[in-house]
């Protein structure tokens, strides 16, 4: 299992990146700043590093040079600056590739697999196969789920409520199918962003917008929920109405 060190100071982005990579079978370690990254690299070898350039303690370029001083590990740099001279600097400082923020989980996995292939490390067997595939339960059997009068069939991509087929958008369907797959469990918005959207940089509000249109199609309101219960500060769960 290849190991990846994620260096990112923003805790929610760091968590999303960790989840995207872990789900693909990478062993993930993380650091919140440049010195933390150097400590991690000296403590135990990693197969690749995803390095945010905007770190609180060290300029990302300096962090990269310091890592290069002690290790030839492949480094994929994440930069908010889409500036050609900056990117040339990063590559000259020893980065193997770069991603411009915001980037999707799919882009990250594709670039990382490519870097690992080029440098002789192999990506995990599962990496690459599910990039861009929307339902997070890829690989698991696509069994229909029945919750109350709601029937979600991931294979046929259909939803019936009391026998009536609902017309959902692709994203609404993926969201409902994920919640149905985890019926009765509270799922955090962050997890929905990671597993349904696969976009670490999508705002939580995006989830709210889709949840509210899903609620409308299910014939309920956030103030009087039946199937989609919000657990304040934690997340959302799909339940059978009482
Ligand atoms: Ca940052």
Short mmCIF file of C-alpha atoms and ligand atoms in Angstrom, two decimals:
data_model
loop_
_atom_site.label_atom_id
_atom_site.label_comp_id
_atom_site.label_asym_id
_atom_site.label_seq_id
_atom_site.Cartn_x
_atom_site.Cartn_y
_atom_site.Cartn_z
CA UNK A 1 0.00 0.00 0.00
CA UNK A 2 1.74 3.24 -1.08
CA UNK A 3 1.96 5.91 1.59
CA UNK A 4 1.21 9.58 0.99
CA UNK A 5 2.00 12.53 3.22
CA UNK A 6 -0.59 15.31 2.95
CA UNK A 7 0.76 18.74 3.96
CA UNK A 8 -2.06 21.25 4.27
CA UNK A 9 -2.82 23.79 6.98
CA UNK A 10 -6.57 24.10 6.40
CA UNK A 11 -8.06 21.35 8.61
CA UNK A 12 -11.19 20.73 6.54
CA UNK A 13 -9.28 20.56 3.24
CA UNK A 14 -6.67 18.35 4.89
CA UNK A 15 -9.40 16.00 6.14
CA UNK A 16 -11.03 15.84 2.70
CA UNK A 17 -7.73 15.05 0.99
CA UNK A 18 -7.01 12.36 3.57
CA UNK A 19 -10.42 10.79 3.00
CA UNK A 20 -10.15 10.87 -0.81
CA UNK A 21 -6.72 9.20 -0.67
CA UNK A 22 -7.56 6.71 2.08
CA UNK A 23 -10.64 5.60 0.21
CA UNK A 24 -8.44 4.74 -2.79
CA UNK A 25 -6.22 2.55 -0.63
CA UNK A 26 -3.33 4.91 0.14
CA UNK A 27 -1.84 4.85 3.63
CA UNK A 28 -2.14 8.53 4.51
CA UNK A 29 -0.13 10.61 6.97
CA UNK A 30 -0.53 14.32 7.37
CA UNK A 31 1.16 17.49 8.56
CA UNK A 32 -0.29 20.95 9.09
CA UNK A 33 2.87 22.96 8.33
CA UNK A 34 6.31 22.84 6.71
CA UNK A 35 8.31 21.83 9.78
CA UNK A 36 5.73 19.15 10.56
CA UNK A 37 6.22 17.84 7.02
CA UNK A 38 10.01 17.74 7.44
CA UNK A 39 9.59 15.88 10.73
CA UNK A 40 7.31 13.32 9.06
CA UNK A 41 9.73 12.79 6.17
CA UNK A 42 12.70 12.24 8.48
CA UNK A 43 10.74 9.92 10.79
CA UNK A 44 9.58 7.39 8.21
CA UNK A 45 9.76 7.19 4.43
CA UNK A 46 6.70 8.01 2.32
CA UNK A 47 6.06 7.18 -1.34
CA UNK A 48 4.72 10.63 -2.26
CA UNK A 49 3.93 14.03 -0.77
CA UNK A 50 1.03 16.34 -1.60
CA UNK A 51 2.34 19.75 -0.53
CA UNK A 52 0.25 22.89 -0.14
CA UNK A 53 2.37 25.92 -1.04
CA UNK A 54 0.57 28.34 1.27
CA UNK A 55 1.75 27.15 4.68
CA UNK A 56 1.76 29.20 7.89
CA UNK A 57 5.40 28.66 8.91
CA UNK A 58 7.49 28.17 5.79
CA UNK A 59 7.07 29.41 2.27
CA UNK A 60 6.00 26.32 0.33
CA UNK A 61 8.93 26.73 -2.07
CA UNK A 62 11.36 26.71 0.88
CA UNK A 63 9.58 23.70 2.36
CA UNK A 64 9.98 21.94 -0.97
CA UNK A 65 13.73 22.77 -1.14
CA UNK A 66 14.21 21.52 2.43
CA UNK A 67 12.37 18.27 1.63
CA UNK A 68 14.55 17.90 -1.48
CA UNK A 69 17.61 18.38 0.73
CA UNK A 70 16.80 15.16 2.57
CA UNK A 71 14.67 13.08 0.21
CA UNK A 72 13.96 12.43 -3.45
CA UNK A 73 10.35 11.43 -2.70
CA UNK A 74 7.91 12.51 -5.45
CA UNK A 75 6.22 15.79 -4.53
CA UNK A 76 2.92 16.98 -5.98
CA UNK A 77 2.47 20.65 -5.18
CA UNK A 78 -0.94 22.24 -4.62
CA UNK A 79 -0.89 25.92 -5.38
CA UNK A 80 -3.57 28.59 -5.28
CA UNK A 81 -1.46 30.64 -7.70
CA UNK A 82 -2.12 29.92 -11.33
CA UNK A 83 0.91 31.87 -12.42
CA UNK A 84 3.33 30.50 -14.98
CA UNK A 85 6.50 31.90 -13.40
CA UNK A 86 5.43 30.55 -10.01
CA UNK A 87 4.80 27.11 -11.49
CA UNK A 88 8.18 27.13 -13.26
CA UNK A 89 9.79 28.03 -9.92
CA UNK A 90 8.03 25.15 -8.19
CA UNK A 91 9.12 22.68 -10.85
CA UNK A 92 12.68 24.02 -10.73
CA UNK A 93 12.66 23.64 -6.95
CA UNK A 94 12.08 19.92 -7.47
CA UNK A 95 8.31 19.38 -7.60
CA UNK A 96 7.28 16.42 -9.76
CA UNK A 97 3.94 17.93 -10.73
CA UNK A 98 1.47 20.52 -9.55
CA UNK A 99 -2.27 21.06 -9.07
CA UNK A 100 -3.91 24.49 -9.12
CA UNK A 101 -6.55 24.99 -6.42
CA UNK A 102 -9.39 24.35 -6.43
CA UNK A 103 -8.89 20.85 -7.81
CA UNK A 104 -11.17 17.81 -7.62
CA UNK A 105 -10.47 14.56 -5.82
CA UNK A 106 -10.37 12.91 -9.24
CA UNK A 107 -7.64 15.27 -10.48
CA UNK A 108 -5.59 14.66 -7.36
CA UNK A 109 -5.83 10.87 -7.72
CA UNK A 110 -4.99 10.98 -11.43
CA UNK A 111 -1.92 13.21 -10.95
CA UNK A 112 -0.74 11.20 -7.99
CA UNK A 113 -1.08 7.88 -9.86
CA UNK A 114 0.85 9.37 -12.79
CA UNK A 115 3.63 10.67 -10.53
CA UNK A 116 3.91 7.31 -8.76
CA UNK A 117 4.02 5.42 -12.07
CA UNK A 118 6.72 7.75 -13.40
CA UNK A 119 8.82 7.46 -10.28
CA UNK A 120 8.48 3.69 -10.01
CA UNK A 121 6.03 3.53 -7.10
CA UNK A 122 2.75 1.86 -8.05
CA UNK A 123 -0.60 3.42 -7.20
CA UNK A 124 -2.94 1.17 -5.19
CA UNK A 125 -4.87 -1.34 -7.29
CA UNK A 126 -8.12 0.52 -6.73
CA UNK A 127 -6.79 3.97 -7.67
CA UNK A 128 -7.91 5.14 -11.06
CA UNK A 129 -10.77 2.71 -11.43
CA UNK A 130 -13.37 4.84 -9.75
CA UNK A 131 -12.22 8.34 -10.65
CA UNK A 132 -15.22 10.34 -11.67
CA UNK A 133 -17.62 7.54 -10.77
CA UNK A 134 -20.28 9.27 -8.80
CA UNK A 135 -21.72 6.70 -6.39
CA UNK A 136 -19.30 6.25 -3.53
CA UNK A 137 -20.37 2.66 -3.04
CA UNK A 138 -18.58 1.73 -6.27
CA UNK A 139 -17.37 -1.82 -6.01
CA UNK A 140 -20.09 -2.82 -3.58
CA UNK A 141 -23.16 -4.60 -4.89
CA UNK A 142 -25.75 -2.13 -6.12
CA UNK A 143 -28.65 -3.39 -4.08
CA UNK A 144 -31.94 -1.49 -3.95
CA UNK A 145 -32.70 0.05 -0.57
CA UNK A 146 -36.20 0.51 0.85
CA UNK A 147 -36.69 3.09 3.59
CA UNK A 148 -40.31 3.57 4.57
CA UNK A 149 -42.22 4.18 1.32
CA UNK A 150 -39.01 5.20 -0.45
CA UNK A 151 -37.28 2.73 -2.77
CA UNK A 152 -33.85 3.63 -4.15
CA UNK A 153 -32.40 1.39 -6.85
CA UNK A 154 -28.76 2.35 -7.55
CA UNK A 155 -28.46 -0.16 -10.40
CA UNK A 156 -31.45 1.19 -12.34
CA UNK A 157 -30.84 4.71 -10.94
CA UNK A 158 -34.51 5.05 -10.04
CA UNK A 159 -36.28 6.33 -6.94
CA UNK A 160 -39.89 5.55 -6.13
CA UNK A 161 -41.88 7.18 -3.35
CA UNK A 162 -45.07 5.28 -2.52
CA UNK A 163 -44.86 3.66 -5.95
CA UNK A 164 -44.44 6.96 -7.83
CA UNK A 165 -41.17 7.48 -9.66
CA UNK A 166 -39.37 10.70 -8.67
CA UNK A 167 -37.45 12.72 -11.21
CA UNK A 168 -34.11 13.57 -9.64
CA UNK A 169 -31.03 15.22 -11.04
CA UNK A 170 -27.87 13.12 -11.21
CA UNK A 171 -26.48 14.78 -8.07
CA UNK A 172 -29.74 14.52 -6.15
CA UNK A 173 -29.84 10.83 -7.01
CA UNK A 174 -26.23 10.24 -5.95
CA UNK A 175 -26.86 12.11 -2.70
CA UNK A 176 -30.03 10.14 -1.92
CA UNK A 177 -28.45 6.83 -2.92
CA UNK A 178 -25.49 7.49 -0.61
CA UNK A 179 -27.79 8.39 2.29
CA UNK A 180 -29.97 5.33 1.55
CA UNK A 181 -26.87 3.13 1.55
CA UNK A 182 -26.15 4.51 5.05
CA UNK A 183 -29.81 4.69 6.15
CA UNK A 184 -30.19 5.34 9.86
CA UNK A 185 -26.62 6.67 10.19
CA UNK A 186 -25.74 10.33 10.53
CA UNK A 187 -23.52 11.34 7.59
CA UNK A 188 -21.54 14.59 7.83
CA UNK A 189 -21.70 17.17 5.06
CA UNK A 190 -17.93 16.89 4.78
CA UNK A 191 -18.29 13.19 4.09
CA UNK A 192 -20.96 13.86 1.47
CA UNK A 193 -18.63 16.35 -0.21
CA UNK A 194 -15.83 13.83 -0.21
CA UNK A 195 -17.79 10.76 -1.24
CA UNK A 196 -20.65 12.09 -3.38
CA UNK A 197 -19.10 15.24 -4.86
CA UNK A 198 -15.48 14.03 -4.65
CA UNK A 199 -14.49 17.67 -4.54
CA UNK A 200 -12.61 18.73 -1.43
CA UNK A 201 -13.15 22.39 -2.27
CA UNK A 202 -16.90 22.42 -2.75
CA UNK A 203 -18.61 24.53 -0.09
CA UNK A 204 -20.93 22.95 2.51
CA UNK A 205 -23.68 25.17 1.14
CA UNK A 206 -23.69 23.12 -2.06
CA UNK A 207 -24.88 20.16 0.01
CA UNK A 208 -27.61 22.32 1.60
CA UNK A 209 -28.86 23.44 -1.80
CA UNK A 210 -29.15 19.86 -3.07
CA UNK A 211 -30.70 18.66 0.19
CA UNK A 212 -33.36 21.31 0.03
CA UNK A 213 -34.32 20.44 -3.56
CA UNK A 214 -34.31 16.76 -2.62
CA UNK A 215 -36.61 17.57 0.32
CA UNK A 216 -38.97 19.39 -2.01
CA UNK A 217 -39.17 16.34 -4.28
CA UNK A 218 -39.77 14.09 -1.28
CA UNK A 219 -42.61 16.41 -0.28
CA UNK A 220 -41.09 17.63 2.97
CA UNK A 221 -39.56 20.76 4.48
CA UNK A 222 -36.51 21.18 6.71
CA UNK A 223 -38.85 22.51 9.42
CA UNK A 224 -41.05 19.41 9.14
CA UNK A 225 -38.75 16.61 7.95
CA UNK A 226 -39.94 13.06 7.36
CA UNK A 227 -37.10 11.20 5.63
CA UNK A 228 -34.16 13.60 5.79
CA UNK A 229 -33.34 14.45 9.39
CA UNK A 230 -30.76 17.11 10.12
CA UNK A 231 -28.70 16.46 13.24
CA UNK A 232 -27.51 19.95 14.05
CA UNK A 233 -23.77 20.37 13.92
CA UNK A 234 -23.25 16.72 12.93
CA UNK A 235 -24.91 15.97 9.61
CA UNK A 236 -27.89 14.36 8.01
CA UNK A 237 -29.53 10.95 8.14
CA UNK A 238 -32.16 9.19 6.07
CA UNK A 239 -34.82 7.47 8.17
CA UNK A 240 -38.25 5.93 7.71
CA UNK A 241 -40.86 8.49 8.77
CA UNK A 242 -42.70 7.68 12.00
CA1 LIG B 1 -2.78 26.77 2.88
#
